[in-house]
Structures are given as C-alpha cells and as structure tokens.
Amino acid sequence: MKRRVTQVAVTAGALLLLAVASRVPYGPGAAGAAELRLSWRARSAQIEACRRRTAEELARLPVHMRQELVCERGVAPYRLVVTVDDDTLVDRTVAAAGARRDRPLYVFETIPLAPGTYRLRVVFTRQVAVAPERSGVEDGRSAPAHLELTRSVTLSSGRAVLVTYDENARRLDLVITH
Amino acid sequence: MAALQRAIGRVLARLDAGCNRLYGWRFNPLYHSGAIAAVLFLVLLVTGLYLLIFYRIGSPYESVVRISADPWLGRWIRGVHRYASDAAVVAILVHAFRLFAQGRSWGPRALAWMTGVILLFTVLLCGWTGYVMVWDVQAQVIAELGARLFDVVPLFAEPISRAFVGERPLPAAFFFLNLFLHIALPIGLGLLVWVHVSRVARPALVPPRGLLWGVTALLTALAFLWPAPVAPAADLLRLPTAAPYDVFYAFWVPLARAAPVGAVWALTVLAWSVALLVPLWSRPPLARRPLPSVVDARHCTGCEQCALDCPYDAITMYQRQDGRGGLVAQVTPALCVSCGICTASCAPMRVGPAQRTGRDQLAAVRAFAARTRPGPTDVVVIGCERGAAATDSLDGAPVFRATCAGSVHTSVIEFLVRSGAGGVLVASCPPRDCWSREGPKWLEQRLFHDREAELQARVDRRRVRVVYAGAGERAVLHDALTAYRRDVAALERAAGEGEIDLVSECETAEARP
Ligand code: HEM
Ligand code: SF4
Ligand code: SF4
C-alpha cells in the first residue's frame, strides 16, 4: 500500500515538474526599457568615377586593351546621423549592401533608451554628389539625396519606436504604436 | 572524463534503484529511455498531423488560439504534443547520460553516439521551429535570437533581423518555411534513428506494453488537467513581455540574449563538438581497451549460435574454405564491443574475447573453487562486475566475477554445483540495464529454457538462481542471498532426511550373518 502511494506521488510529482518546466515565467526585456529602431532599405544613385590612363599605363597594356578612359561604377553611400536630445548616438557611413557593394543600402540600428520624451533627429545624406550630366542615373526609384526627420518622440515602457523610410512618399517616417 | 562518468553513474544507480523499488525493473522508465524517446516520436507524429490540419500560416497565432479553444480535441491534442515533446527531451537526455556513464560511447558504438548527438540537436531544432509556429511572445524571442545568430553568417545582403523590427508584418513565406522545417526535420529524425540503431541487433525501439501505454496515458491525463498555455501574441513593435517559456527548448534564451553573438556561437559550437567527440574523450587508453572476440575456426562446428546471440551483429557465418564443408563463424573486430556474450553461446567453447573464452572461464572457476571450497550449505555468487555484485565477497559468500552475467558459460555454473556448492546465485544487472544489451535475456534462456549452450539437464535447477540487481541495489542482492541461503539449507536438510545411504545400507546388510 505504502509503495502504491509513493508510486502515485512520485509519478504525479514528475508530471507536475514536466508541466511546470514547460511554462516557466520569464521576462526577457528588462521592465522599464524601451527601444529606438531604425530600419529601412533605400536605393541610392549610381555613381561613376572616371579617369584617363597615363601614356605609360597605356603602353604597358596589350594593344587591344588600350582604352584611355576607365570608369568604375558603384552606388553612392549615405551618411547616417542620429541625435537624441543633444547626444549623437550614431554617425556613420552607410555603404551599399552585398559582397560586390551593388545592392540597395540598408539601415538597421536598435538603440535601447529609457522610456521618456526625447528630441529625435535622424539625418540621412548622400555622400557623393552625382554629376548633373549623369542625373539620369538618379531615377525616380532612388532615395533623395537628403532625408531628415526631426521630432519629439515619447517612448513608453516596453515599446519600440521605429524610424523607417517610406519609399512611395520618399521621406523618413516614425512608427509608434500604443 | 572517467571521474565524470563515475559521478553520473552513481547518481543514475541511485535513481535506478529508486525506480526499481517503485515500478519494478521491468517498467523502470530510466532503463527504457531510448525506447520511450522513440515512442514519444510516434506520439508527436500522430498529434502533429492533427494539429497541422488546423494550423494556418496566414494567421498562425489565431489558429493556435482556435485549436486551444476547442475543449474536446484541440486543446487536449495540443497539450499531448507539447508535453510529449518535453518528455522526449528528458528521455533522450537520460538515455544519453546513461550510455555515457556506462562507457557505451566509443569504439563500435561511436556511430550510435554521434548520430545520437545529431538526433538531440535535430530534436531541439524541431522544438525551435515548433515554438516559432505558435507566434506568441516566446516565438518572437526565439525567432529574433535565431535571426541575430544567423546574421553573422554572410548568407544574405541584409541582416535577417531586419524582418523582425516591425517595419512590415512578417510574410507568410516565413511561416511557410518554418512549417516546412517543422515537418522536414522529423522526417530526417526518422532516418537518423534508423542509422542510430543500425549497428545493434534487435534494437529495443518499443518499451514494454505497460510502460508504453502508461507513458501515453499519463501525458494525455496531464494535457487534460493542465492544458498547454497560450502566451500573449507576438508584437514586433513591443519588447517581449514576461511569458511562459519552455525550459526544455528555450533553456538557452537567457544566455543567448545576454551574451555577444560571437560568444553564443563559440559556446554552441564548442558544446556540440565536445558532445560529438565523446567517443574520442571517453575511450579507455589503448592498453586497457578490451580485445574483440576471436573464433577458433578449426574447431567451430558452424552451429550459428554465436551469430544469433551477438547483440551487435558482429559475427557472420561463412562457407568453410578448408574443404571440410559447412559454415564457420567469423567476428568483424570493428563491430565487436567485447561484451563476451558469444563466449556463453558456444557449446564447444570456441569463441570469445582473448582470455575470456569458455575455456579461460573454466580454468578460472577451477582455481576459484579450489580456493573457496564451497560446501553443500554454501551459496556462491557469480556476479557481473557492473552490477551490485562488483565485489570479491558478499556477506561471506565468495563472488566469482564476470564482465557480464550473460557471458558466463553454463559449464562454469555446472562446475560450481558439481564441485559441491549448495547453490549458485547468478547476480545479473536487470535486463534493460545490461552493458552488453542482451546478457540477462540470453542467460535466463540458457539456464531455464534450453537455449544453446544450455545448462545441462543433469544440473538440479534448485541449485541455480538468478537475481537482478543493478549497481545501486546491493540491498536487493543481500536479501536475495539471504533468502537463497535459507532455501539451500532447507534443501540440504530435506536431502539429509530423505536420502538413504545405499552403500552403507548394503555394506551393513552384507555384513549381517
Ligand atoms: C531521438 C532520440 C533517440 C532515440 C529514439 C534513441 C533510441 C535508441 C535505441 C532504441 C537504441 C537501442 C537500445 C538497445 O536496444 O539496446 C539506442 C542505442 C544507443 N543510443 Fe540512442 N536514441 C536517441 C538519442 C541518443 C542520444 C542523444 C545519444 C547520445 C548522445 C544516444 C546514444 C546511443 C548509443 C551510444 C547507443 C548504443 C548503445 C549500445 O550499443 O550499447 N542516443 N538508441
Ligand atoms: S564479444 Fe562476441 S557477442 Fe559481444 S560483440 Fe563481440 S562478437 Fe558480439
Ligand atoms: S557458437 Fe561456437 S561452434 Fe557455434 S558457430 Fe559460433 S564459434 Fe562456431
């Protein structure tokens, strides 16, 4: 009898342990945290850097490859500056993505902040001026040379505020949910 | 490594002893952990198929909530699926630790070990995709962590993590891919299990019926009484709130969130490599490695018994090439774990690991009997070194030690009885706890069911008894020895009273005038 009771108790205990371990309460985001996120993809303008080869350089090349003008094509980088109140939290160059640096460029930043109201300024500026005669390259699909968002934002606890680029409106946007 | 094995072994021996007391060795779930894992895999397949009918990749969370709201089948089946997946992790870990502690992880068992590690990894991966399917807070956290981890692998032009910032809803393609993995991985698991047990003969993939239905019924009852929880829905623009997490599959989350991605990768790769390479770490030095079995081909009669009994399919029968016709046994050394089971299979004693053949055992037992001189009221113990009888003397009874009770040739037992011992108590590990897998099974059949090489009919079966006692069950062995001593003494008394000394009677009659 005693063995039966122990058997039932141990079995029930093991099952209980299994069920409890299957639902352990855990709060990953520290309570009272908030987050500022920047995330977008944008096409930049194509750029072409050309130069003329010197006479010596040309002489070193086989006859059939003696082309005077050499051009390197690429995608113009941007500079991203994020200022929260008076602190510059991000200031970096955003180059085109991809192993060959030929993909649209993207921004992806997550900045933990305490909940509260901040003056937020995000500036996204093209770094290389595209020559006017090549402005055809800067078609309607590429982002403007200068994007800026200046706002007062309130970050509530446990929430993320997202700055993103609206490709249709061609401007930076703020996404806040409450 | 050896110290770690011993430490885990001691813990397991205690747990085993406790479970044996409660459930009996036949139904001790710890002994059947591998088979239970296999059965839970089937339970997961059946319940998973049902859940699949109602799961929607277009509205994952809502569909799970709908399933859970169905009080008849949905909630219950989801619960069973959930708890079976948890129990599977427990069963696999017990199985793995048990084999590690027993040193059953190297040599010919390396394939089983390494595929086992891959199985565990795949099961955890399966759980990961399963939890992402629910798309609740836990799903969001593990999906984001997964993305963070994979972002260091330069697979895509952009980080995958960008999909989880809330810029746009997650595409259905994500849930489709996840669902695909959650279905494809179990198919892979099935194939892996097949490779996993490919080197063992007669793998025990199904536990005893009582245990099989018991485990299934208990998980079902648990699912009824305490259904699987539904956590708040994932919300990408919200930092994950507190929610219930499944320790079995999300144990790594707190560490992975706190540590830098590189450290998480380093630790993951290190931990899995260490586990995968256990066959290298755990094997004994060359000098102490037991030698594989060898067949004395000249005297092998070709009876095939050793090939039938070998628990690792390491023996093959070939046509004789020496012109005598018939078959001859041959051991494949790379498959032989040196368990010695074949030693006891061979009536003419022509097979076995070096120095552990039937002939070697006979020589050893002769010396043992000469040294201990057992009398008609004495019980001698033949004990497996890995079980409770790993000692030279037990409560005054001499112990003849063997590497496995199933490797003891029946002639050894007969010799002890004929040399005057009142009783021979064979102390074996419980059948599913056998290091050699099938030792106790074959032992019992050879002693009491005429399996080759059987204990001869002339041996009084009352003079032989088998007791199952694992390493942590010295008390069980002690009780069995006491009881058997009592029985042997009674046997001797009965023999003393009932037996007529014919010689002295005749002599007396002849001497009468
Ligand atoms: C889905 C998971 C697993 C299942 C279903 C499973 C099942 C089994 C089964 C049924 C056997 C044969 C047992 C017998 O008949 O004696 C076995 C053997 C074995 N398993 Fe597993 N196993 C799993 C995972 C693992 C893991 C994670 C490890 C270790 C890392 C492992 C290591 C081994 C070894 C070394 C053997 C050979 C034992 C011997 O030959 O003595 N298994 N497994
Ligand atoms: S010792 Fe004999 S029974 Fe054991 S694995 Fe080797 S050949 Fe098979
Ligand atoms: S049991 Fe002995 S006799 Fe029979 S096949 Fe094996 S080695 Fe040969």
Short mmCIF file of N, CA, C and O in Angstrom, two decimals, chain B residues 50-109:
data_model
loop_
_atom_site.label_atom_id
_atom_site.label_comp_id
_atom_site.label_asym_id
_atom_site.label_seq_id
_atom_site.Cartn_x
_atom_site.Cartn_y
_atom_site.Cartn_z
N TYR B 50 -2.62 15.94 -36.63
CA TYR B 50 -3.93 16.52 -36.31
C TYR B 50 -3.81 18.05 -36.25
O TYR B 50 -4.60 18.78 -36.85
N LEU B 51 -2.79 18.53 -35.54
CA LEU B 51 -2.64 19.99 -35.39
C LEU B 51 -2.42 20.67 -36.74
O LEU B 51 -2.88 21.78 -36.97
N LEU B 52 -1.73 19.95 -37.62
CA LEU B 52 -1.42 20.50 -38.95
C LEU B 52 -2.69 20.85 -39.72
O LEU B 52 -2.72 21.82 -40.48
N ILE B 53 -3.74 20.06 -39.51
CA ILE B 53 -4.99 20.29 -40.24
C ILE B 53 -5.56 21.67 -39.90
O ILE B 53 -6.14 22.35 -40.74
N PHE B 54 -5.34 22.13 -38.67
CA PHE B 54 -5.97 23.37 -38.24
C PHE B 54 -5.01 24.56 -38.18
O PHE B 54 -5.43 25.68 -37.91
N TYR B 55 -3.76 24.30 -38.44
CA TYR B 55 -2.78 25.39 -38.36
C TYR B 55 -2.82 26.21 -39.65
O TYR B 55 -2.97 25.67 -40.73
N ARG B 56 -2.74 27.53 -39.52
CA ARG B 56 -2.78 28.42 -40.70
C ARG B 56 -1.53 29.28 -40.74
O ARG B 56 -1.30 30.03 -39.79
N ILE B 57 -0.79 29.20 -41.83
CA ILE B 57 0.41 30.04 -41.87
C ILE B 57 0.04 31.51 -42.07
O ILE B 57 0.80 32.40 -41.75
N GLY B 58 -1.18 31.78 -42.56
CA GLY B 58 -1.61 33.17 -42.76
C GLY B 58 -1.99 33.83 -41.44
O GLY B 58 -1.88 35.05 -41.30
N SER B 59 -2.42 33.07 -40.48
CA SER B 59 -2.77 33.63 -39.17
C SER B 59 -2.35 32.62 -38.10
O SER B 59 -3.19 31.99 -37.46
N PRO B 60 -1.03 32.49 -37.93
CA PRO B 60 -0.54 31.41 -37.07
C PRO B 60 -1.06 31.49 -35.63
O PRO B 60 -1.58 30.51 -35.11
N TYR B 61 -0.91 32.66 -35.03
CA TYR B 61 -1.28 32.75 -33.61
C TYR B 61 -2.77 32.48 -33.41
O TYR B 61 -3.17 31.71 -32.55
N GLU B 62 -3.57 33.12 -34.29
CA GLU B 62 -5.02 32.96 -34.17
C GLU B 62 -5.41 31.49 -34.32
O GLU B 62 -6.29 31.01 -33.61
N SER B 63 -4.72 30.79 -35.25
CA SER B 63 -5.12 29.39 -35.45
C SER B 63 -4.76 28.54 -34.22
O SER B 63 -5.51 27.65 -33.84
N VAL B 64 -3.63 28.87 -33.58
CA VAL B 64 -3.26 28.11 -32.36
C VAL B 64 -4.26 28.42 -31.24
O VAL B 64 -4.67 27.53 -30.49
N VAL B 65 -4.65 29.69 -31.15
CA VAL B 65 -5.65 30.06 -30.13
C VAL B 65 -6.94 29.29 -30.39
O VAL B 65 -7.57 28.77 -29.46
N ARG B 66 -7.33 29.19 -31.68
CA ARG B 66 -8.57 28.46 -32.02
C ARG B 66 -8.45 26.99 -31.62
O ARG B 66 -9.36 26.41 -31.05
N ILE B 67 -7.26 26.40 -31.92
CA ILE B 67 -7.06 24.98 -31.57
C ILE B 67 -7.20 24.81 -30.06
O ILE B 67 -7.88 23.92 -29.57
N SER B 68 -6.59 25.73 -29.31
CA SER B 68 -6.60 25.61 -27.85
C SER B 68 -7.99 25.85 -27.28
O SER B 68 -8.29 25.43 -26.16
N ALA B 69 -8.81 26.58 -28.03
CA ALA B 69 -10.14 26.89 -27.51
C ALA B 69 -11.10 25.72 -27.70
O ALA B 69 -12.17 25.70 -27.09
N ASP B 70 -10.72 24.77 -28.54
CA ASP B 70 -11.59 23.61 -28.74
C ASP B 70 -11.46 22.67 -27.54
O ASP B 70 -10.42 22.02 -27.36
N PRO B 71 -12.49 22.61 -26.70
CA PRO B 71 -12.32 21.87 -25.44
C PRO B 71 -12.28 20.36 -25.63
O PRO B 71 -11.88 19.64 -24.74
N TRP B 72 -12.70 19.87 -26.81
CA TRP B 72 -12.81 18.42 -26.99
C TRP B 72 -11.50 17.81 -27.42
O TRP B 72 -10.89 17.04 -26.71
N LEU B 73 -11.07 18.21 -28.62
CA LEU B 73 -9.86 17.56 -29.13
C LEU B 73 -8.67 18.50 -29.18
O LEU B 73 -7.57 18.16 -28.76
N GLY B 74 -8.89 19.70 -29.70
CA GLY B 74 -7.80 20.63 -29.97
C GLY B 74 -6.90 20.86 -28.78
O GLY B 74 -5.69 20.64 -28.81
N ARG B 75 -7.52 21.29 -27.69
CA ARG B 75 -6.75 21.65 -26.50
C ARG B 75 -5.97 20.44 -25.98
O ARG B 75 -4.80 20.54 -25.62
N TRP B 76 -6.63 19.31 -26.02
CA TRP B 76 -6.04 18.09 -25.48
C TRP B 76 -4.88 17.62 -26.36
O TRP B 76 -3.79 17.33 -25.88
N ILE B 77 -5.11 17.63 -27.68
CA ILE B 77 -4.05 17.14 -28.57
C ILE B 77 -2.86 18.09 -28.57
O ILE B 77 -1.70 17.67 -28.58
N ARG B 78 -3.15 19.38 -28.49
CA ARG B 78 -2.04 20.33 -28.41
C ARG B 78 -1.24 20.07 -27.13
O ARG B 78 0.00 20.10 -27.13
N GLY B 79 -1.94 19.81 -26.06
CA GLY B 79 -1.28 19.51 -24.78
C GLY B 79 -0.40 18.27 -24.88
O GLY B 79 0.75 18.27 -24.42
N VAL B 80 -0.95 17.22 -25.47
CA VAL B 80 -0.17 15.98 -25.59
C VAL B 80 1.07 16.24 -26.46
O VAL B 80 2.18 15.80 -26.13
N HIS B 81 0.87 16.99 -27.56
CA HIS B 81 2.00 17.28 -28.46
C HIS B 81 3.09 18.05 -27.69
O HIS B 81 4.27 17.73 -27.78
N ARG B 82 2.64 18.98 -26.90
CA ARG B 82 3.57 19.81 -26.13
C ARG B 82 4.32 18.98 -25.08
O ARG B 82 5.55 18.98 -25.01
N TYR B 83 3.57 18.24 -24.27
CA TYR B 83 4.20 17.50 -23.19
C TYR B 83 5.02 16.32 -23.71
O TYR B 83 6.04 15.97 -23.12
N ALA B 84 4.59 15.74 -24.81
CA ALA B 84 5.38 14.63 -25.38
C ALA B 84 6.72 15.17 -25.87
O ALA B 84 7.75 14.50 -25.74
N SER B 85 6.71 16.39 -26.44
CA SER B 85 7.99 16.93 -26.91
C SER B 85 8.91 17.23 -25.72
O SER B 85 10.12 17.04 -25.81
N ASP B 86 8.33 17.68 -24.62
CA ASP B 86 9.14 17.93 -23.42
C ASP B 86 9.69 16.62 -22.87
O ASP B 86 10.88 16.50 -22.55
N ALA B 87 8.79 15.64 -22.75
CA ALA B 87 9.21 14.34 -22.19
C ALA B 87 10.27 13.70 -23.09
O ALA B 87 11.17 13.00 -22.59
N ALA B 88 10.19 13.97 -24.40
CA ALA B 88 11.18 13.38 -25.31
C ALA B 88 12.58 13.90 -24.98
O ALA B 88 13.55 13.13 -24.98
N VAL B 89 12.68 15.20 -24.67
CA VAL B 89 14.00 15.75 -24.32
C VAL B 89 14.53 15.08 -23.05
O VAL B 89 15.69 14.68 -22.99
N VAL B 90 13.63 14.91 -22.07
CA VAL B 90 14.06 14.26 -20.82
C VAL B 90 14.53 12.84 -21.12
O VAL B 90 15.61 12.42 -20.69
N ALA B 91 13.72 12.11 -21.89
CA ALA B 91 14.06 10.70 -22.20
C ALA B 91 15.40 10.62 -22.94
O ALA B 91 16.25 9.78 -22.61
N ILE B 92 15.60 11.52 -23.90
CA ILE B 92 16.84 11.48 -24.67
C ILE B 92 18.05 11.78 -23.78
O ILE B 92 19.09 11.13 -23.87
N LEU B 93 17.87 12.77 -22.89
CA LEU B 93 18.99 13.11 -22.02
C LEU B 93 19.32 11.97 -21.06
O LEU B 93 20.49 11.65 -20.83
N VAL B 94 18.29 11.34 -20.50
CA VAL B 94 18.53 10.20 -19.61
C VAL B 94 19.27 9.10 -20.38
O VAL B 94 20.28 8.54 -19.90
N HIS B 95 18.77 8.82 -21.58
CA HIS B 95 19.38 7.79 -22.44
C HIS B 95 20.86 8.11 -22.70
O HIS B 95 21.74 7.27 -22.53
N ALA B 96 21.12 9.36 -23.06
CA ALA B 96 22.49 9.75 -23.41
C ALA B 96 23.40 9.70 -22.19
O ALA B 96 24.51 9.14 -22.25
N PHE B 97 22.93 10.26 -21.06
CA PHE B 97 23.77 10.26 -19.87
C PHE B 97 24.03 8.85 -19.38
O PHE B 97 25.10 8.53 -18.89
N ARG B 98 23.01 7.99 -19.50
CA ARG B 98 23.15 6.62 -19.06
C ARG B 98 24.26 5.93 -19.87
O ARG B 98 25.16 5.31 -19.32
N LEU B 99 24.19 6.08 -21.19
CA LEU B 99 25.18 5.41 -22.04
C LEU B 99 26.57 6.00 -21.82
O LEU B 99 27.57 5.30 -21.84
N PHE B 100 26.61 7.31 -21.57
CA PHE B 100 27.89 7.95 -21.29
C PHE B 100 28.49 7.40 -20.00
O PHE B 100 29.65 6.99 -19.94
N ALA B 101 27.64 7.35 -18.95
CA ALA B 101 28.12 6.88 -17.65
C ALA B 101 28.58 5.43 -17.73
O ALA B 101 29.50 5.02 -17.03
N GLN B 102 27.93 4.65 -18.56
CA GLN B 102 28.29 3.23 -18.67
C GLN B 102 29.47 3.01 -19.61
O GLN B 102 29.88 1.88 -19.84
N GLY B 103 29.97 4.09 -20.18
CA GLY B 103 31.10 3.96 -21.10
C GLY B 103 30.70 3.27 -22.40
O GLY B 103 31.52 2.64 -23.06
N ARG B 104 29.43 3.43 -22.77
CA ARG B 104 28.97 2.81 -24.02
C ARG B 104 28.92 3.87 -25.11
O ARG B 104 27.88 4.13 -25.71
N SER B 105 30.06 4.52 -25.35
CA SER B 105 30.02 5.67 -26.25
C SER B 105 31.19 5.69 -27.23
O SER B 105 31.37 6.66 -27.93
N TRP B 106 31.97 4.64 -27.26
CA TRP B 106 33.15 4.70 -28.12
C TRP B 106 33.25 3.38 -28.90
O TRP B 106 32.42 2.50 -28.76
N GLY B 107 34.30 3.32 -29.72
CA GLY B 107 34.53 2.09 -30.50
C GLY B 107 33.37 1.83 -31.44
O GLY B 107 32.87 2.76 -32.08
N PRO B 108 32.90 0.59 -31.51
CA PRO B 108 31.81 0.28 -32.43
C PRO B 108 30.52 1.05 -32.12
O PRO B 108 29.64 1.14 -32.95
N ARG B 109 30.44 1.63 -30.90
CA ARG B 109 29.23 2.38 -30.55
C ARG B 109 29.35 3.84 -30.96
O ARG B 109 28.41 4.62 -30.73
#
